[in-house]
Amino acid sequence: GAVVSQHPSWVICKSGTSVKIECRSLDFQATTMFWYRQFPKQSLMLMATSNEGSKATYEQGVEKDKFLINHASLTLSTLTVTSAHPEDSSFYICSASSWSGGSNQPQHFGDGTRLSIL
Amino acid sequence: LAKTTQPISMDSYEGQEVNITCSHNNIATNDYITWYQQFPSQGPRFIIQGYKTKVTNEVASLFIPADRKSSTLSLPRVSLSDTAVYYCLVGDPPGGGNKLTFGTGTQLKVEL
């Protein structure tokens, strides 16, 4: 159980292109989804937190107009990197968690999306 | 969010028990301790979570002393496939709408 699917797993595109990444919770309803970015040899950095049906909360230093997050349903959140540039190249990872059995459940992560901007 | 400190790296051999200790001196009363494992180019995988004393599941044990200022992840009889980065996180409460702050993690290397 608690499977989170992320798509695509890998994308290469030209500078200036917008890229959409999907994150789905396959066997549970995710009340909250998180988006992280990870650069090589570094730890995960939280970008934003999104709750179904409401606007995402962005971490300090993350441009909300650059990284558009939509969490339209309890099983799907999307991250769109708008007008991507080479410095946006990174490993993007989503996670999802739910409220079950009277308590918050641990976050479960997707397998990430490797984004390379040429 | 409580800050955590872990060793940057550890080396072990197949079949040995590995203990990774994490310090979290300013852990709050409501904070839980959670450990994740991450392989290269994959998302972190939940290993174990606890609040106090000892928690055991099919893959690991988590030891938490009474003062809760540290915790130890114990991996019994590691294999080559356990080579990964292990993250200790402290948060109140686990998952849900509460953020996780990842530290540097511990790179475990298991050799033959």
mmCIF file of C-alpha atoms in Angstrom:
data_model
loop_
_atom_site.group_PDB
_atom_site.id
_atom_site.type_symbol
_atom_site.label_atom_id
_atom_site.label_comp_id
_atom_site.label_asym_id
_atom_site.label_seq_id
_atom_site.Cartn_x
_atom_site.Cartn_y
_atom_site.Cartn_z
ATOM 1 C CA GLY A 1 0.000 0.000 0.000
ATOM 2 C CA ALA A 2 0.797 3.732 0.014
ATOM 3 C CA VAL A 3 2.103 3.944 -3.522
ATOM 4 C CA VAL A 4 2.929 7.317 -5.045
ATOM 5 C CA SER A 5 3.478 7.477 -8.778
ATOM 6 C CA GLN A 6 5.331 10.301 -10.487
ATOM 7 C CA HIS A 7 5.370 11.012 -14.208
ATOM 8 C CA PRO A 8 7.428 11.517 -16.248
ATOM 9 C CA SER A 9 10.490 9.969 -14.675
ATOM 10 C CA TRP A 10 12.823 11.809 -16.994
ATOM 11 C CA VAL A 11 12.483 14.773 -19.310
ATOM 12 C CA ILE A 12 14.851 16.806 -21.460
ATOM 13 C CA CYS A 13 13.677 20.014 -23.071
ATOM 14 C CA LYS A 14 14.864 23.289 -24.497
ATOM 15 C CA SER A 15 15.259 26.441 -22.474
ATOM 16 C CA GLY A 16 12.037 28.443 -22.325
ATOM 17 C CA THR A 17 9.780 25.405 -22.363
ATOM 18 C CA SER A 18 7.211 24.746 -19.651
ATOM 19 C CA VAL A 19 7.238 21.278 -18.131
ATOM 20 C CA LYS A 20 4.448 19.604 -16.180
ATOM 21 C CA ILE A 21 5.141 16.846 -13.649
ATOM 22 C CA GLU A 22 2.331 14.710 -12.242
ATOM 23 C CA CYS A 23 2.166 13.102 -8.829
ATOM 24 C CA ARG A 24 -0.522 10.546 -8.062
ATOM 25 C CA SER A 25 -1.395 8.603 -4.943
ATOM 26 C CA LEU A 26 -2.507 5.254 -6.329
ATOM 27 C CA ASP A 27 -4.091 3.504 -3.364
ATOM 28 C CA PHE A 28 -4.925 6.208 -0.873
ATOM 29 C CA GLN A 29 -6.348 9.681 -0.750
ATOM 30 C CA ALA A 30 -3.671 12.274 -0.168
ATOM 31 C CA THR A 31 -4.894 15.171 1.898
ATOM 32 C CA THR A 32 -1.510 16.828 1.543
ATOM 33 C CA MET A 33 1.158 16.622 -1.120
ATOM 34 C CA PHE A 34 4.656 18.039 -1.008
ATOM 35 C CA TRP A 35 7.129 18.947 -3.728
ATOM 36 C CA TYR A 36 10.882 18.720 -3.216
ATOM 37 C CA ARG A 37 13.925 19.478 -5.312
ATOM 38 C CA GLN A 38 17.229 17.678 -4.986
ATOM 39 C CA PHE A 39 20.509 18.695 -6.574
ATOM 40 C CA PRO A 40 23.323 16.163 -7.066
ATOM 41 C CA LYS A 41 24.982 15.014 -3.838
ATOM 42 C CA GLN A 42 22.626 17.175 -1.794
ATOM 43 C CA SER A 43 19.648 16.564 0.424
ATOM 44 C CA LEU A 44 16.011 17.133 -0.462
ATOM 45 C CA MET A 45 14.779 20.699 -0.237
ATOM 46 C CA LEU A 46 11.083 21.320 0.296
ATOM 47 C CA MET A 47 9.629 23.636 -2.320
ATOM 48 C CA ALA A 48 5.952 23.746 -1.430
ATOM 49 C CA THR A 49 3.096 22.109 0.406
ATOM 50 C CA SER A 50 -0.298 21.684 -1.206
ATOM 51 C CA ASN A 51 -3.637 20.684 0.201
ATOM 52 C CA GLU A 52 -6.430 19.479 -2.032
ATOM 53 C CA GLY A 53 -8.587 22.306 -3.252
ATOM 54 C CA SER A 54 -6.485 25.130 -1.885
ATOM 55 C CA LYS A 55 -3.485 27.170 -2.915
ATOM 56 C CA ALA A 56 -0.050 25.788 -2.297
ATOM 57 C CA THR A 57 2.192 27.181 0.412
ATOM 58 C CA TYR A 58 5.660 27.894 -0.920
ATOM 59 C CA GLU A 59 8.902 27.833 1.015
ATOM 60 C CA GLN A 60 10.946 30.977 1.266
ATOM 61 C CA GLY A 61 12.910 31.627 -1.876
ATOM 62 C CA VAL A 62 10.717 29.483 -4.156
ATOM 63 C CA GLU A 63 9.003 31.518 -6.876
ATOM 64 C CA LYS A 64 5.332 30.630 -6.984
ATOM 65 C CA ASP A 65 4.936 32.054 -10.484
ATOM 66 C CA LYS A 66 7.813 29.926 -11.677
ATOM 67 C CA PHE A 67 6.693 26.694 -10.059
ATOM 68 C CA LEU A 68 2.944 26.352 -10.457
ATOM 69 C CA ILE A 69 1.305 23.749 -8.257
ATOM 70 C CA ASN A 70 -2.196 22.407 -8.693
ATOM 71 C CA HIS A 71 -3.823 19.918 -6.325
ATOM 72 C CA ALA A 72 -7.233 19.486 -7.868
ATOM 73 C CA SER A 73 -8.108 16.108 -6.385
ATOM 74 C CA LEU A 74 -7.177 13.870 -3.470
ATOM 75 C CA THR A 75 -5.073 11.688 -5.753
ATOM 76 C CA LEU A 76 -3.367 14.122 -8.094
ATOM 77 C CA SER A 77 -1.027 17.081 -7.774
ATOM 78 C CA THR A 78 0.916 18.689 -10.600
ATOM 79 C CA LEU A 79 4.019 20.843 -10.655
ATOM 80 C CA THR A 80 4.588 22.998 -13.725
ATOM 81 C CA VAL A 81 8.004 24.541 -14.210
ATOM 82 C CA THR A 82 7.273 27.553 -16.371
ATOM 83 C CA SER A 83 9.778 28.911 -18.886
ATOM 84 C CA ALA A 84 12.403 26.512 -17.635
ATOM 85 C CA HIS A 85 16.082 27.455 -17.807
ATOM 86 C CA PRO A 86 19.227 25.358 -17.304
ATOM 87 C CA GLU A 87 19.446 26.359 -13.633
ATOM 88 C CA ASP A 88 16.064 24.655 -13.106
ATOM 89 C CA SER A 89 17.622 21.328 -14.023
ATOM 90 C CA SER A 90 17.261 19.106 -10.993
ATOM 91 C CA PHE A 91 15.599 16.030 -9.524
ATOM 92 C CA TYR A 92 12.022 16.853 -8.517
ATOM 93 C CA ILE A 93 10.302 14.568 -6.026
ATOM 94 C CA CYS A 94 6.760 14.596 -4.718
ATOM 95 C CA SER A 95 5.356 13.029 -1.600
ATOM 96 C CA ALA A 96 1.878 12.450 -0.273
ATOM 97 C CA SER A 97 0.354 11.778 3.070
ATOM 98 C CA SER A 98 -3.079 11.240 4.491
ATOM 99 C CA TRP A 99 -5.073 11.259 7.663
ATOM 100 C CA SER A 100 -5.974 7.726 8.632
ATOM 101 C CA GLY A 101 -6.926 5.909 11.797
ATOM 102 C CA GLY A 102 -7.098 9.139 13.753
ATOM 103 C CA SER A 103 -3.535 10.193 13.021
ATOM 104 C CA ASN A 104 -1.322 11.587 10.325
ATOM 105 C CA GLN A 105 0.404 8.967 8.229
ATOM 106 C CA PRO A 106 4.058 9.138 7.162
ATOM 107 C CA GLN A 107 4.848 10.797 3.878
ATOM 108 C CA HIS A 108 5.313 8.416 0.958
ATOM 109 C CA PHE A 109 7.441 9.542 -1.939
ATOM 110 C CA GLY A 110 7.322 9.160 -5.686
ATOM 111 C CA ASP A 111 10.404 8.046 -7.572
ATOM 112 C CA GLY A 112 11.209 11.519 -8.797
ATOM 113 C CA THR A 113 11.507 13.297 -12.131
ATOM 114 C CA ARG A 114 14.887 14.080 -13.582
ATOM 115 C CA LEU A 115 14.553 17.407 -15.408
ATOM 116 C CA SER A 116 17.294 18.518 -17.769
ATOM 117 C CA ILE A 117 17.015 21.884 -19.500
ATOM 118 C CA LEU A 118 19.296 22.420 -22.475
ATOM 119 C CA LEU B 1 11.495 22.001 13.401
ATOM 120 C CA ALA B 2 14.159 20.210 15.411
ATOM 121 C CA LYS B 3 17.563 20.004 13.764
ATOM 122 C CA THR B 4 19.188 16.622 13.361
ATOM 123 C CA THR B 5 22.833 15.603 13.195
ATOM 124 C CA GLN B 6 24.006 12.341 11.645
ATOM 125 C CA PRO B 7 27.362 10.945 10.549
ATOM 126 C CA ILE B 8 28.067 11.855 6.944
ATOM 127 C CA SER B 9 29.039 8.322 6.021
ATOM 128 C CA MET B 10 29.451 4.793 7.360
ATOM 129 C CA ASP B 11 31.027 1.664 5.949
ATOM 130 C CA SER B 12 30.056 -1.912 6.743
ATOM 131 C CA TYR B 13 30.277 -5.440 5.420
ATOM 132 C CA GLU B 14 27.592 -7.847 4.398
ATOM 133 C CA GLY B 15 26.034 -9.733 7.276
ATOM 134 C CA GLN B 16 26.912 -7.182 9.909
ATOM 135 C CA GLU B 17 24.528 -5.160 12.026
ATOM 136 C CA VAL B 18 24.639 -1.440 11.334
ATOM 137 C CA ASN B 19 23.617 1.201 13.840
ATOM 138 C CA ILE B 20 23.182 4.794 12.686
ATOM 139 C CA THR B 21 22.745 7.343 15.428
ATOM 140 C CA CYS B 22 21.004 10.660 15.021
ATOM 141 C CA SER B 23 21.188 13.559 17.470
ATOM 142 C CA HIS B 24 18.196 15.836 17.955
ATOM 143 C CA ASN B 25 18.905 17.792 21.121
ATOM 144 C CA ASN B 26 16.041 20.258 20.740
ATOM 145 C CA ILE B 27 13.315 17.733 19.999
ATOM 146 C CA ALA B 28 9.893 18.973 21.095
ATOM 147 C CA THR B 29 7.405 17.076 23.225
ATOM 148 C CA ASN B 30 5.105 16.287 20.315
ATOM 149 C CA ASP B 31 7.844 15.409 17.824
ATOM 150 C CA TYR B 32 8.125 11.962 16.285
ATOM 151 C CA ILE B 33 11.302 10.483 14.809
ATOM 152 C CA THR B 34 11.172 9.093 11.289
ATOM 153 C CA TRP B 35 13.828 7.414 9.159
ATOM 154 C CA TYR B 36 13.897 7.245 5.391
ATOM 155 C CA GLN B 37 16.171 5.413 2.946
ATOM 156 C CA GLN B 38 17.089 6.808 -0.454
ATOM 157 C CA PHE B 39 18.750 5.095 -3.389
ATOM 158 C CA PRO B 40 20.299 7.142 -6.220
ATOM 159 C CA SER B 41 17.710 8.639 -8.589
ATOM 160 C CA GLN B 42 14.797 7.409 -6.471
ATOM 161 C CA GLY B 43 12.510 9.006 -3.951
ATOM 162 C CA PRO B 44 13.032 8.333 -0.241
ATOM 163 C CA ARG B 45 11.421 5.212 1.159
ATOM 164 C CA PHE B 46 9.881 5.167 4.622
ATOM 165 C CA ILE B 47 11.698 2.777 6.969
ATOM 166 C CA ILE B 48 10.449 3.276 10.486
ATOM 167 C CA GLN B 49 8.931 5.795 12.856
ATOM 168 C CA GLY B 50 8.732 6.109 16.615
ATOM 169 C CA TYR B 51 8.124 8.360 19.573
ATOM 170 C CA LYS B 52 9.904 6.647 22.473
ATOM 171 C CA THR B 53 11.593 3.429 23.621
ATOM 172 C CA LYS B 54 11.882 0.816 20.883
ATOM 173 C CA VAL B 55 10.058 0.194 17.648
ATOM 174 C CA THR B 56 10.683 -2.794 15.411
ATOM 175 C CA ASN B 57 9.375 -3.756 12.008
ATOM 176 C CA GLU B 58 10.366 -6.250 9.361
ATOM 177 C CA VAL B 59 13.355 -4.249 8.150
ATOM 178 C CA ALA B 60 14.746 -2.282 11.083
ATOM 179 C CA SER B 61 14.605 -1.324 14.722
ATOM 180 C CA LEU B 62 14.537 2.146 16.176
ATOM 181 C CA PHE B 63 15.915 2.789 19.647
ATOM 182 C CA ILE B 64 14.988 5.988 21.435
ATOM 183 C CA PRO B 65 16.378 6.723 24.924
ATOM 184 C CA ALA B 66 14.254 8.243 27.643
ATOM 185 C CA ASP B 67 15.465 11.809 27.023
ATOM 186 C CA ARG B 68 14.679 11.437 23.280
ATOM 187 C CA LYS B 69 17.657 13.630 22.373
ATOM 188 C CA SER B 70 18.986 10.970 20.074
ATOM 189 C CA SER B 71 17.823 7.878 18.247
ATOM 190 C CA THR B 72 19.508 4.877 16.658
ATOM 191 C CA LEU B 73 18.420 3.098 13.541
ATOM 192 C CA SER B 74 19.512 -0.526 13.611
ATOM 193 C CA LEU B 75 19.742 -2.573 10.421
ATOM 194 C CA PRO B 76 20.293 -6.277 11.118
ATOM 195 C CA ARG B 77 22.579 -8.236 8.812
ATOM 196 C CA VAL B 78 22.980 -5.708 6.026
ATOM 197 C CA SER B 79 23.488 -6.687 2.406
ATOM 198 C CA LEU B 80 24.933 -4.886 -0.598
ATOM 199 C CA SER B 81 21.444 -3.670 -1.467
ATOM 200 C CA ASP B 82 21.307 -1.677 1.765
ATOM 201 C CA THR B 83 23.880 0.738 0.354
ATOM 202 C CA ALA B 84 21.944 4.005 0.371
ATOM 203 C CA VAL B 85 21.523 7.343 2.103
ATOM 204 C CA TYR B 86 19.611 7.208 5.379
ATOM 205 C CA TYR B 87 17.803 10.285 6.658
ATOM 206 C CA CYS B 88 16.681 10.930 10.206
ATOM 207 C CA LEU B 89 13.830 13.418 10.526
ATOM 208 C CA VAL B 90 12.043 14.901 13.473
ATOM 209 C CA GLY B 91 8.594 16.421 13.172
ATOM 210 C CA ASP B 92 5.335 17.069 14.903
ATOM 211 C CA PRO B 93 3.420 14.935 14.193
ATOM 212 C CA PRO B 94 4.532 12.587 11.407
ATOM 213 C CA GLY B 95 3.230 13.122 7.905
ATOM 214 C CA GLY B 96 -0.036 14.805 7.291
ATOM 215 C CA GLY B 97 0.166 18.504 6.723
ATOM 216 C CA ASN B 98 3.374 18.846 8.641
ATOM 217 C CA LYS B 99 6.596 19.547 6.832
ATOM 218 C CA LEU B 100 9.655 17.342 6.882
ATOM 219 C CA THR B 101 13.093 18.913 6.913
ATOM 220 C CA PHE B 102 15.754 16.666 5.475
ATOM 221 C CA GLY B 103 19.270 16.963 6.857
ATOM 222 C CA THR B 104 22.410 15.771 5.138
ATOM 223 C CA GLY B 105 21.713 12.090 5.772
ATOM 224 C CA THR B 106 24.174 9.233 6.260
ATOM 225 C CA GLN B 107 25.665 7.516 3.244
ATOM 226 C CA LEU B 108 25.932 3.832 4.141
ATOM 227 C CA LYS B 109 28.231 1.743 2.004
ATOM 228 C CA VAL B 110 28.044 -2.014 2.360
ATOM 229 C CA GLU B 111 30.832 -4.124 0.915
ATOM 230 C CA LEU B 112 31.439 -7.839 0.510
#
